């Protein structure tokens, strides 16, 4: 996609939704991190339901550790892979206390050292909590990047690198939110609703459903 088309692409998404937000509920940087860890292979809606009561009683690493593994499991057992996720939440809470003064680190290098935190999770936290221009490539962004021609790549990392180069700086903070929402609600996997897409004329997808 040409630079002018990329700029127009994000200009339109910005015009429709100037301040997009993630759909995970959280109350601070720590609960954001926990929510994103829990969201792997799970829906945001399911995670929000599970964490509604959890975050009322455990909104700091200290409170999460005090809750203990069984207590965490009791709250997140409706989420897929809850046993391993609960262990990661407990372990990352302990690590935040021991190595980071109970604060969520602001670098990808430190974040990915935490249990259950991969590059995608780190990018989400860096973007939402600290306003960094990162791109958390999930299945939606991977699909949109390839379908539209915006950032084609065979792996999430390849798509991420293309986005880093392609996205104009003024749209860098919100770009990954716009792309997630576009993929989740319009550019769907099985049947994209191209007729509702604000950037359909810029898209290079050959099998458009118009």
mmCIF file of C-alpha atoms in Angstrom:
data_model
loop_
_atom_site.group_PDB
_atom_site.id
_atom_site.type_symbol
_atom_site.label_atom_id
_atom_site.label_comp_id
_atom_site.label_asym_id
_atom_site.label_seq_id
_atom_site.Cartn_x
_atom_site.Cartn_y
_atom_site.Cartn_z
ATOM 1 C CA UNK A 1 0.000 0.000 0.000
ATOM 2 C CA UNK A 2 1.328 3.442 -0.956
ATOM 3 C CA UNK A 3 2.247 5.927 1.784
ATOM 4 C CA UNK A 4 -0.542 8.273 0.749
ATOM 5 C CA UNK A 5 -3.054 5.438 0.951
ATOM 6 C CA UNK A 6 -1.764 4.384 4.373
ATOM 7 C CA UNK A 7 -2.172 7.930 5.681
ATOM 8 C CA UNK A 8 -5.686 8.118 4.250
ATOM 9 C CA UNK A 9 -6.436 4.669 5.737
ATOM 10 C CA UNK A 10 -5.672 5.815 9.277
ATOM 11 C CA UNK A 11 -7.116 9.286 8.743
ATOM 12 C CA UNK A 12 -10.508 7.717 8.091
ATOM 13 C CA UNK A 13 -10.279 5.362 11.065
ATOM 14 C CA UNK A 14 -9.333 8.342 13.244
ATOM 15 C CA UNK A 15 -12.270 10.362 11.933
ATOM 16 C CA UNK A 16 -14.707 7.592 12.865
ATOM 17 C CA UNK A 17 -13.232 6.925 16.309
ATOM 18 C CA UNK A 18 -10.745 9.575 17.515
ATOM 19 C CA UNK A 19 -10.067 7.965 20.910
ATOM 20 C CA UNK A 20 -10.417 4.185 20.622
ATOM 21 C CA UNK A 21 -10.046 2.089 23.744
ATOM 22 C CA UNK A 22 -9.266 -1.518 24.494
ATOM 23 C CA UNK A 23 -12.207 -3.676 25.561
ATOM 24 C CA UNK A 24 -10.589 -5.227 28.630
ATOM 25 C CA UNK A 25 -11.681 -3.789 31.969
ATOM 26 C CA UNK A 26 -8.969 -2.738 34.425
ATOM 27 C CA UNK A 27 -8.396 -0.250 37.233
ATOM 28 C CA UNK A 28 -4.631 0.389 37.060
ATOM 29 C CA UNK A 29 -1.472 -0.726 35.255
ATOM 30 C CA UNK A 30 -1.190 -3.899 37.319
ATOM 31 C CA UNK A 31 -4.753 -5.069 36.670
ATOM 32 C CA UNK A 32 -4.305 -4.213 32.988
ATOM 33 C CA UNK A 33 -1.287 -6.517 32.871
ATOM 34 C CA UNK A 34 -3.215 -9.293 34.629
ATOM 35 C CA UNK A 35 -6.208 -8.885 32.333
ATOM 36 C CA UNK A 36 -4.056 -9.101 29.201
ATOM 37 C CA UNK A 37 -2.290 -12.221 30.515
ATOM 38 C CA UNK A 38 -5.666 -13.825 31.190
ATOM 39 C CA UNK A 39 -6.995 -12.852 27.753
ATOM 40 C CA UNK A 40 -4.715 -15.206 25.805
ATOM 41 C CA UNK A 41 -6.975 -17.580 23.855
ATOM 42 C CA UNK A 42 -10.005 -16.108 25.606
ATOM 43 C CA UNK A 43 -12.552 -13.397 24.840
ATOM 44 C CA UNK A 44 -12.350 -9.957 26.427
ATOM 45 C CA UNK A 45 -15.954 -10.391 27.553
ATOM 46 C CA UNK A 46 -15.110 -13.629 29.351
ATOM 47 C CA UNK A 47 -12.065 -12.083 31.015
ATOM 48 C CA UNK A 48 -14.038 -9.035 32.152
ATOM 49 C CA UNK A 49 -16.652 -11.264 33.740
ATOM 50 C CA UNK A 50 -13.991 -13.222 35.624
ATOM 51 C CA UNK A 51 -12.002 -10.207 36.807
ATOM 52 C CA UNK A 52 -14.927 -8.040 37.904
ATOM 53 C CA UNK A 53 -14.789 -9.358 41.473
ATOM 54 C CA UNK A 54 -11.095 -10.289 41.403
ATOM 55 C CA UNK A 55 -9.932 -6.716 40.838
ATOM 56 C CA UNK A 56 -12.143 -5.454 43.660
ATOM 57 C CA UNK A 57 -10.089 -7.430 46.174
ATOM 58 C CA UNK A 58 -6.722 -7.793 44.421
ATOM 59 C CA UNK A 59 -5.692 -4.644 42.562
ATOM 60 C CA UNK A 60 -2.024 -4.715 43.627
ATOM 61 C CA UNK A 61 0.672 -7.394 43.429
ATOM 62 C CA UNK A 62 0.664 -7.668 47.231
ATOM 63 C CA UNK A 63 -3.078 -8.289 47.391
ATOM 64 C CA UNK A 64 -2.853 -10.820 44.557
ATOM 65 C CA UNK A 65 -0.112 -12.742 46.361
ATOM 66 C CA UNK A 66 -2.119 -12.630 49.574
ATOM 67 C CA UNK A 67 -5.090 -14.111 47.729
ATOM 68 C CA UNK A 68 -2.983 -17.139 46.878
ATOM 69 C CA UNK A 69 -3.176 -19.592 44.007
ATOM 70 C CA UNK A 70 -6.440 -21.200 45.084
ATOM 71 C CA UNK A 71 -8.047 -17.800 45.528
ATOM 72 C CA UNK A 72 -6.954 -16.663 42.082
ATOM 73 C CA UNK A 73 -8.156 -19.902 40.507
ATOM 74 C CA UNK A 74 -11.527 -19.506 42.175
ATOM 75 C CA UNK A 75 -12.014 -16.221 40.320
ATOM 76 C CA UNK A 76 -10.611 -17.157 36.898
ATOM 77 C CA UNK A 77 -11.779 -20.767 36.552
ATOM 78 C CA UNK A 78 -14.302 -19.765 33.882
ATOM 79 C CA UNK A 79 -11.419 -18.779 31.576
ATOM 80 C CA UNK A 80 -9.651 -21.284 29.346
ATOM 81 C CA UNK A 81 -6.280 -22.574 30.611
ATOM 82 C CA UNK A 82 -7.124 -21.067 33.999
ATOM 83 C CA UNK A 83 -4.719 -23.238 36.000
ATOM 84 C CA UNK A 84 -1.596 -22.148 34.139
ATOM 85 C CA UNK A 85 -2.832 -18.564 33.875
ATOM 86 C CA UNK A 86 -3.484 -18.361 37.613
ATOM 87 C CA UNK A 87 0.032 -19.663 38.297
ATOM 88 C CA UNK A 88 1.443 -17.004 35.982
ATOM 89 C CA UNK A 89 -0.572 -14.229 37.642
ATOM 90 C CA UNK A 90 0.714 -15.289 41.058
ATOM 91 C CA UNK A 91 4.297 -15.616 39.828
ATOM 92 C CA UNK A 92 4.341 -12.294 37.989
ATOM 93 C CA UNK A 93 2.885 -10.596 41.062
ATOM 94 C CA UNK A 94 5.689 -12.019 43.182
ATOM 95 C CA UNK A 95 8.263 -10.923 40.614
ATOM 96 C CA UNK A 96 6.862 -7.387 40.446
ATOM 97 C CA UNK A 97 7.203 -7.114 44.218
ATOM 98 C CA UNK A 98 10.693 -8.603 44.348
ATOM 99 C CA UNK A 99 12.259 -6.924 41.313
ATOM 100 C CA UNK A 100 10.219 -3.865 40.338
ATOM 101 C CA UNK A 101 8.976 -2.263 43.530
ATOM 102 C CA UNK A 102 5.468 -3.555 42.753
ATOM 103 C CA UNK A 103 5.336 -1.395 39.620
ATOM 104 C CA UNK A 104 4.726 -2.583 36.073
ATOM 105 C CA UNK A 105 7.933 -2.041 34.051
ATOM 106 C CA UNK A 106 7.831 0.330 31.103
ATOM 107 C CA UNK A 107 10.078 -1.609 28.710
ATOM 108 C CA UNK A 108 9.348 -4.641 26.565
ATOM 109 C CA UNK A 109 12.621 -6.244 27.656
ATOM 110 C CA UNK A 110 11.531 -6.267 31.310
ATOM 111 C CA UNK A 111 7.899 -7.100 30.645
ATOM 112 C CA UNK A 112 8.614 -10.266 28.651
ATOM 113 C CA UNK A 113 10.651 -11.609 31.568
ATOM 114 C CA UNK A 114 7.462 -11.813 33.618
ATOM 115 C CA UNK A 115 5.676 -15.191 33.704
ATOM 116 C CA UNK A 116 2.935 -15.440 31.073
ATOM 117 C CA UNK A 117 3.995 -12.271 29.275
ATOM 118 C CA UNK A 118 4.975 -12.546 25.619
ATOM 119 C CA UNK A 119 5.712 -9.876 23.039
ATOM 120 C CA UNK A 120 2.045 -9.291 22.177
ATOM 121 C CA UNK A 121 1.027 -8.891 25.827
ATOM 122 C CA UNK A 122 3.952 -6.546 26.447
ATOM 123 C CA UNK A 123 2.979 -4.418 23.452
ATOM 124 C CA UNK A 124 -0.597 -4.068 24.700
ATOM 125 C CA UNK A 125 0.582 -2.935 28.140
ATOM 126 C CA UNK A 126 3.166 -0.539 26.722
ATOM 127 C CA UNK A 127 0.553 1.028 24.472
ATOM 128 C CA UNK A 128 -2.388 1.326 26.845
ATOM 129 C CA UNK A 129 -0.555 1.972 30.108
ATOM 130 C CA UNK A 130 2.320 4.088 28.841
ATOM 131 C CA UNK A 131 1.163 5.460 25.494
ATOM 132 C CA UNK A 132 3.996 3.897 23.519
ATOM 133 C CA UNK A 133 3.523 3.412 19.772
ATOM 134 C CA UNK A 134 3.496 -0.377 19.813
ATOM 135 C CA UNK A 135 1.465 -2.802 17.710
ATOM 136 C CA UNK A 136 0.116 -5.919 19.424
ATOM 137 C CA UNK A 137 -0.502 -8.225 16.474
ATOM 138 C CA UNK A 138 -3.331 -10.588 17.354
ATOM 139 C CA UNK A 139 -5.378 -12.658 14.896
ATOM 140 C CA UNK A 140 -7.458 -9.621 13.923
ATOM 141 C CA UNK A 141 -4.508 -7.361 13.140
ATOM 142 C CA UNK A 142 -2.694 -10.189 11.366
ATOM 143 C CA UNK A 143 -5.735 -10.722 9.144
ATOM 144 C CA UNK A 144 -6.331 -7.025 8.450
ATOM 145 C CA UNK A 145 -2.660 -6.365 7.777
ATOM 146 C CA UNK A 146 -2.539 -9.105 5.174
ATOM 147 C CA UNK A 147 -5.972 -8.698 3.609
ATOM 148 C CA UNK A 148 -5.772 -4.971 3.064
ATOM 149 C CA UNK A 149 -2.157 -4.931 1.937
ATOM 150 C CA UNK A 150 -1.382 -2.509 4.765
ATOM 151 C CA UNK A 151 1.236 -4.756 6.395
ATOM 152 C CA UNK A 152 1.523 -8.162 4.717
ATOM 153 C CA UNK A 153 3.599 -10.784 6.484
ATOM 154 C CA UNK A 154 3.730 -14.519 7.156
ATOM 155 C CA UNK A 155 4.162 -14.152 10.916
ATOM 156 C CA UNK A 156 2.813 -11.764 13.567
ATOM 157 C CA UNK A 157 6.305 -10.363 14.044
ATOM 158 C CA UNK A 158 6.647 -9.700 10.317
ATOM 159 C CA UNK A 159 3.314 -7.856 10.309
ATOM 160 C CA UNK A 160 4.361 -5.892 13.404
ATOM 161 C CA UNK A 161 7.600 -4.783 11.770
ATOM 162 C CA UNK A 162 5.719 -3.671 8.653
ATOM 163 C CA UNK A 163 3.294 -1.665 10.802
ATOM 164 C CA UNK A 164 6.156 0.027 12.641
ATOM 165 C CA UNK A 165 7.460 1.272 9.296
ATOM 166 C CA UNK A 166 4.103 2.033 7.693
ATOM 167 C CA UNK A 167 1.988 3.751 10.365
ATOM 168 C CA UNK A 168 2.376 7.568 10.391
ATOM 169 C CA UNK A 169 3.637 8.742 13.759
ATOM 170 C CA UNK A 170 0.573 10.849 14.521
ATOM 171 C CA UNK A 171 -1.549 7.695 14.361
ATOM 172 C CA UNK A 172 0.913 5.430 16.166
ATOM 173 C CA UNK A 173 -0.728 5.511 19.578
ATOM 174 C CA UNK A 174 -4.152 4.306 18.451
ATOM 175 C CA UNK A 175 -3.315 2.302 15.322
ATOM 176 C CA UNK A 176 -3.486 -1.136 16.909
ATOM 177 C CA UNK A 177 -6.851 -0.368 18.541
ATOM 178 C CA UNK A 178 -8.328 0.750 15.225
ATOM 179 C CA UNK A 179 -7.050 -2.362 13.457
ATOM 180 C CA UNK A 180 -8.334 -4.709 16.168
ATOM 181 C CA UNK A 181 -11.781 -3.129 16.070
ATOM 182 C CA UNK A 182 -11.803 -3.204 12.263
ATOM 183 C CA UNK A 183 -10.920 -6.904 12.283
ATOM 184 C CA UNK A 184 -13.268 -7.821 15.110
ATOM 185 C CA UNK A 185 -16.403 -6.104 13.840
ATOM 186 C CA UNK A 186 -16.036 -5.540 10.082
ATOM 187 C CA UNK A 187 -13.112 -7.393 8.503
ATOM 188 C CA UNK A 188 -14.241 -10.690 10.029
ATOM 189 C CA UNK A 189 -12.481 -13.968 9.340
ATOM 190 C CA UNK A 190 -15.248 -15.900 7.614
ATOM 191 C CA UNK A 191 -17.393 -13.191 6.098
ATOM 192 C CA UNK A 192 -15.998 -9.675 6.056
ATOM 193 C CA UNK A 193 -18.644 -6.945 5.916
ATOM 194 C CA UNK A 194 -16.882 -4.924 3.251
ATOM 195 C CA UNK A 195 -19.962 -2.800 2.614
ATOM 196 C CA UNK A 196 -19.558 -1.284 6.088
ATOM 197 C CA UNK A 197 -15.805 -0.744 5.836
ATOM 198 C CA UNK A 198 -14.610 2.882 5.834
ATOM 199 C CA UNK A 199 -11.438 1.967 3.929
ATOM 200 C CA UNK A 200 -12.875 -0.501 1.419
ATOM 201 C CA UNK A 201 -11.641 1.448 -1.593
ATOM 202 C CA UNK A 202 -8.076 1.418 -0.241
ATOM 203 C CA UNK A 203 -8.150 -2.302 0.558
ATOM 204 C CA UNK A 204 -6.451 -4.771 -1.783
ATOM 205 C CA UNK A 205 -8.489 -7.813 -0.727
ATOM 206 C CA UNK A 206 -9.625 -9.514 -3.949
ATOM 207 C CA UNK A 207 -12.632 -11.358 -2.512
ATOM 208 C CA UNK A 208 -14.517 -8.302 -1.236
ATOM 209 C CA UNK A 209 -18.132 -8.921 -0.242
ATOM 210 C CA UNK A 210 -19.842 -5.886 -1.730
#
